[in-house]
Coordinates of N, CA and C in Angstrom, one line a residue:
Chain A
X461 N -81.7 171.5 -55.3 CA -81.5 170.3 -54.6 C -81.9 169.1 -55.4
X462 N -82.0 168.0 -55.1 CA -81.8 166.4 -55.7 C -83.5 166.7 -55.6
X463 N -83.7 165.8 -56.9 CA -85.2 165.8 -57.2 C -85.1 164.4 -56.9
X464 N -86.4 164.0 -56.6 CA -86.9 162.2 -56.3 C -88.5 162.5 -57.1
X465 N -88.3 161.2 -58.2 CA -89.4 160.9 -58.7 C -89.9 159.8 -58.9
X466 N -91.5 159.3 -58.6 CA -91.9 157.9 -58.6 C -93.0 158.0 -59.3
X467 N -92.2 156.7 -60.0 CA -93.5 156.1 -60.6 C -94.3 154.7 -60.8
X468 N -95.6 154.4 -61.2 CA -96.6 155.1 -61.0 C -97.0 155.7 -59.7
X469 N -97.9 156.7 -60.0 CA -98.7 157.5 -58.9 C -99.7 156.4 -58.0
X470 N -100.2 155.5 -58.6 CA -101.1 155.0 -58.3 C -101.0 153.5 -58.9
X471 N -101.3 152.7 -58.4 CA -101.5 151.0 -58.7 C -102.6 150.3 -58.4
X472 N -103.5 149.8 -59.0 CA -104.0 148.9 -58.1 C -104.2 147.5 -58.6
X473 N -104.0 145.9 -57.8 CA -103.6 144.9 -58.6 C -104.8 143.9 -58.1
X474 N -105.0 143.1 -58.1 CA -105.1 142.0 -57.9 C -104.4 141.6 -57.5
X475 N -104.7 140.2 -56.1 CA -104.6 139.4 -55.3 C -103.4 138.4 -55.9
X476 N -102.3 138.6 -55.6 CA -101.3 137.6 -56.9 C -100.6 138.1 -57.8
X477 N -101.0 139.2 -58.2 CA -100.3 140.0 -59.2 C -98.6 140.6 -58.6
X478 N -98.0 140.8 -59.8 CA -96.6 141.0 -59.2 C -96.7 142.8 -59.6
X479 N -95.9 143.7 -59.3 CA -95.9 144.9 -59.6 C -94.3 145.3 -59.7
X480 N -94.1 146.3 -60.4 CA -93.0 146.9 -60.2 C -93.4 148.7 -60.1
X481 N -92.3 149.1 -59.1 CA -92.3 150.7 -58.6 C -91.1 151.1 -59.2
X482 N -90.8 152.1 -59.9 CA -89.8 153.3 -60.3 C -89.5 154.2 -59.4
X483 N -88.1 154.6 -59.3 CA -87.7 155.8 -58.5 C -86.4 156.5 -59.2
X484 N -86.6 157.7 -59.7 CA -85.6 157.9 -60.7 C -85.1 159.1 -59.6
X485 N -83.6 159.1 -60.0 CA -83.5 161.0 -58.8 C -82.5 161.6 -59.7
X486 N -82.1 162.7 -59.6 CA -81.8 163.6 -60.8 C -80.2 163.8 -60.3
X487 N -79.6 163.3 -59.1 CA -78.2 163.1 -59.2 C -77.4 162.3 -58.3
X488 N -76.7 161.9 -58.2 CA -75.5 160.9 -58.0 C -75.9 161.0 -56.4
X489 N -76.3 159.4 -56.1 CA -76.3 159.5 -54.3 C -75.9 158.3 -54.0
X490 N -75.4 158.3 -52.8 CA -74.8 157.1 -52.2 C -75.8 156.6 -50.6
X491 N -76.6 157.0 -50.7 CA -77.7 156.7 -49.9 C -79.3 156.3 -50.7
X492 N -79.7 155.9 -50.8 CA -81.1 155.3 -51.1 C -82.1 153.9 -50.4
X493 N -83.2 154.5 -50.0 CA -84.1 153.7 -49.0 C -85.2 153.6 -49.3
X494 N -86.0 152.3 -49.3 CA -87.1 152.5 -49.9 C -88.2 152.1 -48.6
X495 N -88.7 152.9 -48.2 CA -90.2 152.6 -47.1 C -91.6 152.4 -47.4
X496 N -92.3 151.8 -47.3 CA -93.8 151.3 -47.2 C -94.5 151.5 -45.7
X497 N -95.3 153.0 -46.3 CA -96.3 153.9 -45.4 C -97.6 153.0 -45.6
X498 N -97.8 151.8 -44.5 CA -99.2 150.7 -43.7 C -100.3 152.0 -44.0
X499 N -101.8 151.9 -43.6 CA -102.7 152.3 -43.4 C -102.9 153.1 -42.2
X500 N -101.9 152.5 -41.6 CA -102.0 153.5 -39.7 C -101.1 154.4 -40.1
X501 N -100.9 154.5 -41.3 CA -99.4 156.0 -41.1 C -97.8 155.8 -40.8
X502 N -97.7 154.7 -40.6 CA -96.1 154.0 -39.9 C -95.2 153.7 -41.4
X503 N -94.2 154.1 -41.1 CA -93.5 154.7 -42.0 C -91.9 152.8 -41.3
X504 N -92.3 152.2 -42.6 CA -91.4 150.8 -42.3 C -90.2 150.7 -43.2
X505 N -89.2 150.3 -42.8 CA -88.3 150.4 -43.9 C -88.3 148.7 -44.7
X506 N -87.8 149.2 -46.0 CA -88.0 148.0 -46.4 C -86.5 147.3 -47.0
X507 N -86.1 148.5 -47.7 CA -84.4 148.3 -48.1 C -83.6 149.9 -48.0
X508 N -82.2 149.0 -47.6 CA -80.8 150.3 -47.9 C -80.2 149.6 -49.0
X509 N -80.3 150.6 -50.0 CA -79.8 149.6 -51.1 C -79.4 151.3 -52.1
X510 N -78.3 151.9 -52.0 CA -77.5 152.9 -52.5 C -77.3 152.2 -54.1
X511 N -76.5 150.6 -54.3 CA -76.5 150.0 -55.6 C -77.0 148.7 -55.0
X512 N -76.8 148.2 -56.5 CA -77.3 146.4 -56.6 C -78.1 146.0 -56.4
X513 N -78.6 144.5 -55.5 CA -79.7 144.1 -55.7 C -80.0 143.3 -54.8
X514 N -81.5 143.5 -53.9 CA -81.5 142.9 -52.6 C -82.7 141.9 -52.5
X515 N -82.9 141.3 -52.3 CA -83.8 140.5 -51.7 C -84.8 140.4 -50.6
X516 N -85.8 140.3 -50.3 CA -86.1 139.9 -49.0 C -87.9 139.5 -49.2
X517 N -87.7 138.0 -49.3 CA -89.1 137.8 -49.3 C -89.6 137.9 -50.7
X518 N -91.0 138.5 -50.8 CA -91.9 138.4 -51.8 C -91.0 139.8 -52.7
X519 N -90.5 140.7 -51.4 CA -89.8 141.8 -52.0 C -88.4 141.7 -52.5
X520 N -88.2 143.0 -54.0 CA -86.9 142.5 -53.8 C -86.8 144.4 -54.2
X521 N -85.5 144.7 -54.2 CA -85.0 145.9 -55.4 C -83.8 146.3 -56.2
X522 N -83.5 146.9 -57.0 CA -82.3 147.2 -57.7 C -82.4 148.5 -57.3
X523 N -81.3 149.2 -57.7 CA -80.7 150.1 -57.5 C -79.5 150.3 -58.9
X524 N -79.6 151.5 -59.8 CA -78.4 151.1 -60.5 C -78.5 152.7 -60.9
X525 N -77.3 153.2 -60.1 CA -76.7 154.4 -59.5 C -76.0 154.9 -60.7
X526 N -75.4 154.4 -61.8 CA -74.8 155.3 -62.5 C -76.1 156.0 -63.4
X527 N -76.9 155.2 -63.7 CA -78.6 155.5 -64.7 C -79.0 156.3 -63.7
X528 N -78.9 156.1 -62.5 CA -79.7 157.0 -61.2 C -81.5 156.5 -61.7
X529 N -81.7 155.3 -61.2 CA -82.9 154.2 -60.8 C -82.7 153.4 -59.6
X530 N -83.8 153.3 -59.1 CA -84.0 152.4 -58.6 C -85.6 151.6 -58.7
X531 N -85.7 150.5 -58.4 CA -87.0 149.8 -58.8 C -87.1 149.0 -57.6
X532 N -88.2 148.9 -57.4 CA -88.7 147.9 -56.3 C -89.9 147.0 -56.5
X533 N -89.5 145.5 -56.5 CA -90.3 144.9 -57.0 C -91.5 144.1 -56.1
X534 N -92.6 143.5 -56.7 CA -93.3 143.2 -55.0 C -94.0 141.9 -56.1
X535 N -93.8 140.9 -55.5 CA -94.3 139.4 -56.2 C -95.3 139.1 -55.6
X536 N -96.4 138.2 -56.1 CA -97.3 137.7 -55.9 C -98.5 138.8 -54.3
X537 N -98.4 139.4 -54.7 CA -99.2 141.0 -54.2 C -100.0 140.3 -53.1
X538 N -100.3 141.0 -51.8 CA -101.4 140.1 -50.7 C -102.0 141.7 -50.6
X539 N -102.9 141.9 -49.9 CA -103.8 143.0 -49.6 C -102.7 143.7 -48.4
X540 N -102.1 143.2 -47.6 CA -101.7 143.6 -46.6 C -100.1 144.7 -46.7
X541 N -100.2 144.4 -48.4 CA -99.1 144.9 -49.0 C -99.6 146.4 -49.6
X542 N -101.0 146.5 -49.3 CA -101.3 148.5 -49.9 C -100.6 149.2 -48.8
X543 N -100.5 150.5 -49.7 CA -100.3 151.7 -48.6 C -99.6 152.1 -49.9
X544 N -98.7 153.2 -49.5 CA -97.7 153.9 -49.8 C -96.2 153.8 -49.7
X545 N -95.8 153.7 -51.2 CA -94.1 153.1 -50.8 C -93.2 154.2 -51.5
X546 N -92.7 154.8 -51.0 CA -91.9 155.8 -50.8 C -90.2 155.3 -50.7
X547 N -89.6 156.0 -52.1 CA -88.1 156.1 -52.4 C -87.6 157.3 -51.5
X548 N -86.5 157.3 -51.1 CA -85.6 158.4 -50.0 C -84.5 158.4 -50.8
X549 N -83.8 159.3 -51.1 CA -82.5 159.7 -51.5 C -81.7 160.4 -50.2
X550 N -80.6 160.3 -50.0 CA -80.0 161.2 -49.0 C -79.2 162.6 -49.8
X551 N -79.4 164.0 -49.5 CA -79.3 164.6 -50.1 C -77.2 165.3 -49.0
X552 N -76.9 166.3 -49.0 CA -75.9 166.8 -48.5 C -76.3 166.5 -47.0
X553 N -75.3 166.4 -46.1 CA -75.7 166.1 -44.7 C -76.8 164.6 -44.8
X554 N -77.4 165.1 -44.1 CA -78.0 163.6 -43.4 C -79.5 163.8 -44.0
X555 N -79.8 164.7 -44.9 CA -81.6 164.9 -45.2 C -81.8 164.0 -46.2
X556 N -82.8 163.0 -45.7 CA -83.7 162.4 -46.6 C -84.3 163.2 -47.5
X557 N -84.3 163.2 -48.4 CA -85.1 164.1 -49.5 C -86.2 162.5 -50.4
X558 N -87.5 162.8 -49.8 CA -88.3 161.5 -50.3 C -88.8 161.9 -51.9
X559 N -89.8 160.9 -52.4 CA -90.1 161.2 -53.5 C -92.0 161.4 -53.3
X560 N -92.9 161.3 -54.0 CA -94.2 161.7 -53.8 C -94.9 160.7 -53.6
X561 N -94.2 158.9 -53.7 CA -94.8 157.9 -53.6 C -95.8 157.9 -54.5
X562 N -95.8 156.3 -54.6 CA -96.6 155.5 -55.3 C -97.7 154.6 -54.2
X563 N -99.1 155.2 -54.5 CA -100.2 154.5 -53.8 C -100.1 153.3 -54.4
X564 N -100.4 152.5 -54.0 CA -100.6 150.7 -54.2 C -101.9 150.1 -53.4
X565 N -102.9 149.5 -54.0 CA -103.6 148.9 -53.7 C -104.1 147.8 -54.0
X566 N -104.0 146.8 -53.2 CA -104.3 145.5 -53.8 C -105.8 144.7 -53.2
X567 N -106.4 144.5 -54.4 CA -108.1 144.0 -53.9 C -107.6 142.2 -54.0
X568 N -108.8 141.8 -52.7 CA -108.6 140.6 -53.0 C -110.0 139.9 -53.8
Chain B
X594 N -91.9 146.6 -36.1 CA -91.4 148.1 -34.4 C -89.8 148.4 -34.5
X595 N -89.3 149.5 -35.0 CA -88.3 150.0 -35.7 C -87.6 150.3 -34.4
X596 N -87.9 150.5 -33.2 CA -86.9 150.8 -31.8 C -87.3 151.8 -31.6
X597 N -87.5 153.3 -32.5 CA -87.7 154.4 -32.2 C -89.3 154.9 -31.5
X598 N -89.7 155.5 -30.4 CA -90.7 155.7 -30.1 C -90.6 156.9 -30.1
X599 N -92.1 157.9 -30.0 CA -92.8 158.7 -29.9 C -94.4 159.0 -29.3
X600 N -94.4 160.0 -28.9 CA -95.8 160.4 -27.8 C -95.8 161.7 -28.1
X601 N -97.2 162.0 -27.7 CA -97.8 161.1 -28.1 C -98.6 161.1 -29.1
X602 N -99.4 160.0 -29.6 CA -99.8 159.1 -31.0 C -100.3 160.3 -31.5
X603 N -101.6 160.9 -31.3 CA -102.3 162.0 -31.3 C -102.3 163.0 -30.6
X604 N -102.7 164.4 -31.0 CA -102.5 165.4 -30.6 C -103.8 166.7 -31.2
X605 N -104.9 166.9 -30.5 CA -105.8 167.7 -31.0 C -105.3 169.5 -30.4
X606 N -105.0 170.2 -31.4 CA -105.2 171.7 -30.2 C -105.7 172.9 -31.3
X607 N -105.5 173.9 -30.7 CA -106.3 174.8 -31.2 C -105.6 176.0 -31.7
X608 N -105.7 176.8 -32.5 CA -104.6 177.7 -33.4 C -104.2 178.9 -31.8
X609 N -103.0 178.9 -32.5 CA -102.3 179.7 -31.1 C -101.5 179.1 -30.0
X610 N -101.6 178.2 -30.4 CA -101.1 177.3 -29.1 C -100.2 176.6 -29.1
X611 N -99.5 176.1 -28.4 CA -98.2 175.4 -28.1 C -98.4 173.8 -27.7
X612 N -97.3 173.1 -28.6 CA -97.3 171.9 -28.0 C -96.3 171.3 -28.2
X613 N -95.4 170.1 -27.7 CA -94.4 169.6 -27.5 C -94.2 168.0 -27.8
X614 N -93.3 167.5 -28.8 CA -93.5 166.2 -29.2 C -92.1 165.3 -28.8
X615 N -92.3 164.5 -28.5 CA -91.2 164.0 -27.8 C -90.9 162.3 -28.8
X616 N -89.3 161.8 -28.4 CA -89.1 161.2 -29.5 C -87.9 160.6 -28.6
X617 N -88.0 159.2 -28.3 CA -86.2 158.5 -27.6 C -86.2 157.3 -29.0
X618 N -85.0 157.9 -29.3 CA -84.1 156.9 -30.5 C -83.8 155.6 -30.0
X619 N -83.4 154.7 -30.6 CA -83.3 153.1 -31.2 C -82.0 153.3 -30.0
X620 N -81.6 152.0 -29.5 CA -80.8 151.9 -28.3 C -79.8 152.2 -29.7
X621 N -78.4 153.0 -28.8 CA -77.3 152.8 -29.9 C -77.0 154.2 -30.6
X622 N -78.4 154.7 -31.3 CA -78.5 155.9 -32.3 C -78.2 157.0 -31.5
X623 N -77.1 157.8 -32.1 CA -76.7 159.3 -31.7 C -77.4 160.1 -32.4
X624 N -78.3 160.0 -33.7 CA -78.8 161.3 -34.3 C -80.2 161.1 -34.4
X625 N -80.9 161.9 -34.1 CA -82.1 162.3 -33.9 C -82.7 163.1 -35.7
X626 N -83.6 162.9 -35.9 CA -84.3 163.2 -37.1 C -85.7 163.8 -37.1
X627 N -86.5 165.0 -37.2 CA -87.4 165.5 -37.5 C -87.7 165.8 -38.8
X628 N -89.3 164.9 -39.0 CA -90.0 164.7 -41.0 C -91.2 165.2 -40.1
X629 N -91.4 166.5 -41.3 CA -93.0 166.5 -40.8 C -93.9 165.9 -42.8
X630 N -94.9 165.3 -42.3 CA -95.4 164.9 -43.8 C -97.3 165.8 -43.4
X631 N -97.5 166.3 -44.7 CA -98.3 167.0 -44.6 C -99.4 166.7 -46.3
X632 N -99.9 166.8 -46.3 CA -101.1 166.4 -47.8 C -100.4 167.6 -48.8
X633 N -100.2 168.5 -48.7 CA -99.6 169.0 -49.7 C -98.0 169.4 -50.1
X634 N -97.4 168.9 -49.0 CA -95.8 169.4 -49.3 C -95.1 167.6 -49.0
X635 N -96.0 166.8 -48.5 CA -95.6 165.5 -48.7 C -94.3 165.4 -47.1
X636 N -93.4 164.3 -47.6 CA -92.4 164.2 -46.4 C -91.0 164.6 -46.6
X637 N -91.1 165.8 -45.4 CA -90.3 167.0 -45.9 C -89.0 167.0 -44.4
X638 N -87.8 167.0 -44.2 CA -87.0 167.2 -43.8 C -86.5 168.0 -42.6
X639 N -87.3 168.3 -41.2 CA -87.3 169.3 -40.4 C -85.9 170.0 -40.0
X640 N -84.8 168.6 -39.0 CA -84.0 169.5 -38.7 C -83.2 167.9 -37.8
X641 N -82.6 168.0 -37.4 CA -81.2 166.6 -37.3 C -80.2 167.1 -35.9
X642 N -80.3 166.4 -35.1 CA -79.7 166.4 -33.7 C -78.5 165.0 -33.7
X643 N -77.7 165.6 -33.3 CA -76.5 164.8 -33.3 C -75.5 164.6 -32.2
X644 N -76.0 163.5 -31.1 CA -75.1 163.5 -29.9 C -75.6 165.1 -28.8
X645 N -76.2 165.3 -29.3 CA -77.1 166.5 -28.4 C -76.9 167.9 -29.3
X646 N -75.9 168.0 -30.1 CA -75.7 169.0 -31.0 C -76.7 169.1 -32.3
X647 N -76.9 170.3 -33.0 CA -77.9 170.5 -33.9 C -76.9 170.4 -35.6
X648 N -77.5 169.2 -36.0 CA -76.3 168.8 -37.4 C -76.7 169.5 -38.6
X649 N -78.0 169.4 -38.4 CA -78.5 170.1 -40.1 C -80.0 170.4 -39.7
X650 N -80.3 171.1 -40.7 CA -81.4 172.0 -40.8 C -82.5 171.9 -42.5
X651 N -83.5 172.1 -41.9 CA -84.4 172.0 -43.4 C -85.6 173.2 -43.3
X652 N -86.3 172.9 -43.7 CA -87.6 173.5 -43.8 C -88.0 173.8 -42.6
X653 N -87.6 174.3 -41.3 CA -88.0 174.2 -40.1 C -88.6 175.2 -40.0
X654 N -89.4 176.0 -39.7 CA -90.2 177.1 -39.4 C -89.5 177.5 -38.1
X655 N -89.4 179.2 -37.8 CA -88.9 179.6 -36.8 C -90.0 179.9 -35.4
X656 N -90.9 179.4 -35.8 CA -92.3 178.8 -34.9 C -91.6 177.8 -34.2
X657 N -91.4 177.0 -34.9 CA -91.0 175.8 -34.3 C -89.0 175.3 -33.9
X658 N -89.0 175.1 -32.8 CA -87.5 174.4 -32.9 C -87.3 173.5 -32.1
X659 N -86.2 172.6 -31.4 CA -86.3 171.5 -31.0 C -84.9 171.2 -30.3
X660 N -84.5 170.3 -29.6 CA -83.2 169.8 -29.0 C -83.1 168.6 -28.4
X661 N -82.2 168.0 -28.6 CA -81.8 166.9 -28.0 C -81.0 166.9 -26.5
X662 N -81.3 165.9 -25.9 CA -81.1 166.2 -24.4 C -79.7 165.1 -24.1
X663 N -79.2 165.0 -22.9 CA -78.0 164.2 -22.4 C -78.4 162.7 -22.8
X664 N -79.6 162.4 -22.5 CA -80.2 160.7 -22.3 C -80.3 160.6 -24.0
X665 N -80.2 161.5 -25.0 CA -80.5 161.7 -26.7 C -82.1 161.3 -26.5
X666 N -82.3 161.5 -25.7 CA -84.1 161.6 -26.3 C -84.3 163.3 -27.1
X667 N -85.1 163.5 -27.6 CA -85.9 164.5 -28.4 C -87.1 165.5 -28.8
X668 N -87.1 166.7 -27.9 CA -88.4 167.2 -28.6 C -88.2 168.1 -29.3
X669 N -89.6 168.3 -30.3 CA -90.0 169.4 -30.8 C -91.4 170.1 -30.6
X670 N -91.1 171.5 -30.3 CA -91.8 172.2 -29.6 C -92.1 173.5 -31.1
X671 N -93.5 173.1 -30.9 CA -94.4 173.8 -32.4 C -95.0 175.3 -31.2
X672 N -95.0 176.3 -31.9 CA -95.5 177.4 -30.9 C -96.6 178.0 -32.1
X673 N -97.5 178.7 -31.6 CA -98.1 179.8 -32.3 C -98.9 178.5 -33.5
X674 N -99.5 178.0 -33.0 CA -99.7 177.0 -34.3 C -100.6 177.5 -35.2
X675 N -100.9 176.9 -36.4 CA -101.8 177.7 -37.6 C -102.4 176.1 -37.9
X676 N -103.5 176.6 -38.9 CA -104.2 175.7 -39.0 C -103.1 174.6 -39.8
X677 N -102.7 175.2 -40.8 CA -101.6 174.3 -42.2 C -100.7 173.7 -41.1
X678 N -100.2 173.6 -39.6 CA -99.2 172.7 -39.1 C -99.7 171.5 -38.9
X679 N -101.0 171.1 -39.6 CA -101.7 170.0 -38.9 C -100.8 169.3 -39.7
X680 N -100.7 167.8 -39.1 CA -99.8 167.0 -40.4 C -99.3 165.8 -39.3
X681 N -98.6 165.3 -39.7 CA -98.0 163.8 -38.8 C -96.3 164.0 -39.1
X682 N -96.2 164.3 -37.7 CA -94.3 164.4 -37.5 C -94.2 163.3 -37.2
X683 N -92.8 163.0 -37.9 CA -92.1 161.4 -37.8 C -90.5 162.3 -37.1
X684 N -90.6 161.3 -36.4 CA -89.1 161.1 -35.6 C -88.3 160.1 -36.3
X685 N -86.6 160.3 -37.1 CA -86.1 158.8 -36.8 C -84.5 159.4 -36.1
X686 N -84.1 157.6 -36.2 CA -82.8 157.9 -35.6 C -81.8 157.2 -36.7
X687 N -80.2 157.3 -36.0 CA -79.4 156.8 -37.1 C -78.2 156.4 -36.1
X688 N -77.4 155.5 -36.6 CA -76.7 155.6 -35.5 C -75.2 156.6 -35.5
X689 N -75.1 157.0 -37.1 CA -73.9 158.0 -37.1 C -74.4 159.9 -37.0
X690 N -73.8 160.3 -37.6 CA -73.9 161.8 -37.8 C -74.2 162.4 -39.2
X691 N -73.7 161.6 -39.9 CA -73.2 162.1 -41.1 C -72.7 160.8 -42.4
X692 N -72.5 159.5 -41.6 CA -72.0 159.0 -42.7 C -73.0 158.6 -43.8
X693 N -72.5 158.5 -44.9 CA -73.3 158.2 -46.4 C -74.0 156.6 -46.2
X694 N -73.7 155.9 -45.3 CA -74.2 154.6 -45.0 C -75.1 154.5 -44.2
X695 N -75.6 155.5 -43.4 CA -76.6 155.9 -42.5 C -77.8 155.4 -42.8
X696 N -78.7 154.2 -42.4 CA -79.8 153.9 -42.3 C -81.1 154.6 -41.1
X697 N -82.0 155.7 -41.9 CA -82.9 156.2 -40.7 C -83.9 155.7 -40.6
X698 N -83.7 155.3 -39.2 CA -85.5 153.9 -38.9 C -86.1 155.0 -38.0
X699 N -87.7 155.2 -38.4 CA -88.9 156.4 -38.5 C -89.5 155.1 -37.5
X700 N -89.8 156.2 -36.5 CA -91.1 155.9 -35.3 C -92.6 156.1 -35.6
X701 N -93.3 155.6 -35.2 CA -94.7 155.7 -35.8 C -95.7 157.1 -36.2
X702 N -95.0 158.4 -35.2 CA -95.3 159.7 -35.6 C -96.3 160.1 -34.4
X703 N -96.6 161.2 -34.6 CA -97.3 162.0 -34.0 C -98.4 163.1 -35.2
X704 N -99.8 162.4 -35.1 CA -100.3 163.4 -35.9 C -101.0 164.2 -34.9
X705 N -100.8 165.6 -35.5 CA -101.4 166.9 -35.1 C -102.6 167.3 -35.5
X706 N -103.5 167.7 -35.2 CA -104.2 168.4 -35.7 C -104.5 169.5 -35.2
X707 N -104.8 170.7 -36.0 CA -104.7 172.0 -35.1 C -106.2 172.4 -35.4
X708 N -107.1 172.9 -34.9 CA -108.4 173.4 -35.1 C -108.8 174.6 -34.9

């Protein structure tokens, strides 16, 4: 099956700091999602973004599906932004196949 | 708050035992989604309800199975439990079956613990 890999394992930034997340997957998908797991365990979506390049807020991400990457970028970092952010590939049928996430923590 | 709920939040029981997680999808969504996430196998793929029919299948243990009902609400029903089912099942929904454009918005979960 479709491997999902992220990187880094682990982050931790300062209050302001911008960060970038990797998600590389090992074959051709037309579905990709990228979620941010809060401290209560809640699992939020953040982008559908299969190619190109999205926006929203402090967050943004690429996607660039022929390389099979995607990146997600997080600007000016607040504390409220730790947790765990988790790349999804969609594999055959409808299965999310996630990747091992990237812990992120940001001190103020 | 993604639409999709689940109950309930927590769940303490004891090895051997039976218990039943319930899940009503995002107004709209015909397919139903079972992730169980666990500390060592991470967030893994259970099993996919579609319009009340069963679409796809993953990792599901034959302990465990599940069905979607007329109203598309959702349970999954864990039997015979072991200690390793402890973990936080996530429910999501979608609003197709199958298409490649399918966005799945995850309910807050249900963690288990078995003791």
């Amino acid at each position: 099956g479709i491997q999902v890999e992220q990187s880094p394992p682990d982050l931790i930034l300062q209050e302001g700091a911008n960060s970038t997340l990797r998600c590389n997957f090992s074959d051709s998908v037309n579905n990709l999602q990228w979620f941010h797991q809060n401290p209560w365990g809640q699992l939020i979506n953040l982008f559908y973004i299969p190619s190109g390049t999205k926006q929203n807020g402090r967050l943004s991400a690429t996607t660039v599906a022929t390389e099979r990457y995607s990146l997600l970028y997080i600007s000016s970092s607040q504390t409220t932004d730790s947790g765990v952010y988790f790349c999804a590939v969609k594999e055959y049928g409808n299965k999310l196949v996630f990747g091992a996430g990237t812990i992120l923590r940001v001190k103020s | 708050d993604s639409g999709v709920t689940q109950t309930p939040k927590h769940l303490i029981t004891a090895t051997g035992q039976r218990v039943t997680l319930r899940c009503s999808p995002r107004s709209g969504d015909l397919s139903v989604y079972w992730y169980q996430q666990s500390l060592d196998q991470g967030l893994q793929f259970l099993i996919q309800y579609y319009n009340g029919e069963e679409r796809a299948k993953g990792n599901i243990l034959e302990r465990f199975s599940a069905q979607q009902f007329p109203d598309l609400h959702s349970e999954l029903n864990l039997s015979s439990l072991e200690l390793g089912d402890s973990a936080l099942y996530f429910c999501a929904s979608s609003v197709g079956g199958g298409l490649s454009t399918d966005t799945q918005y995850f309910g807050p979960g249900t963690r288990l613990t078995v003791l």
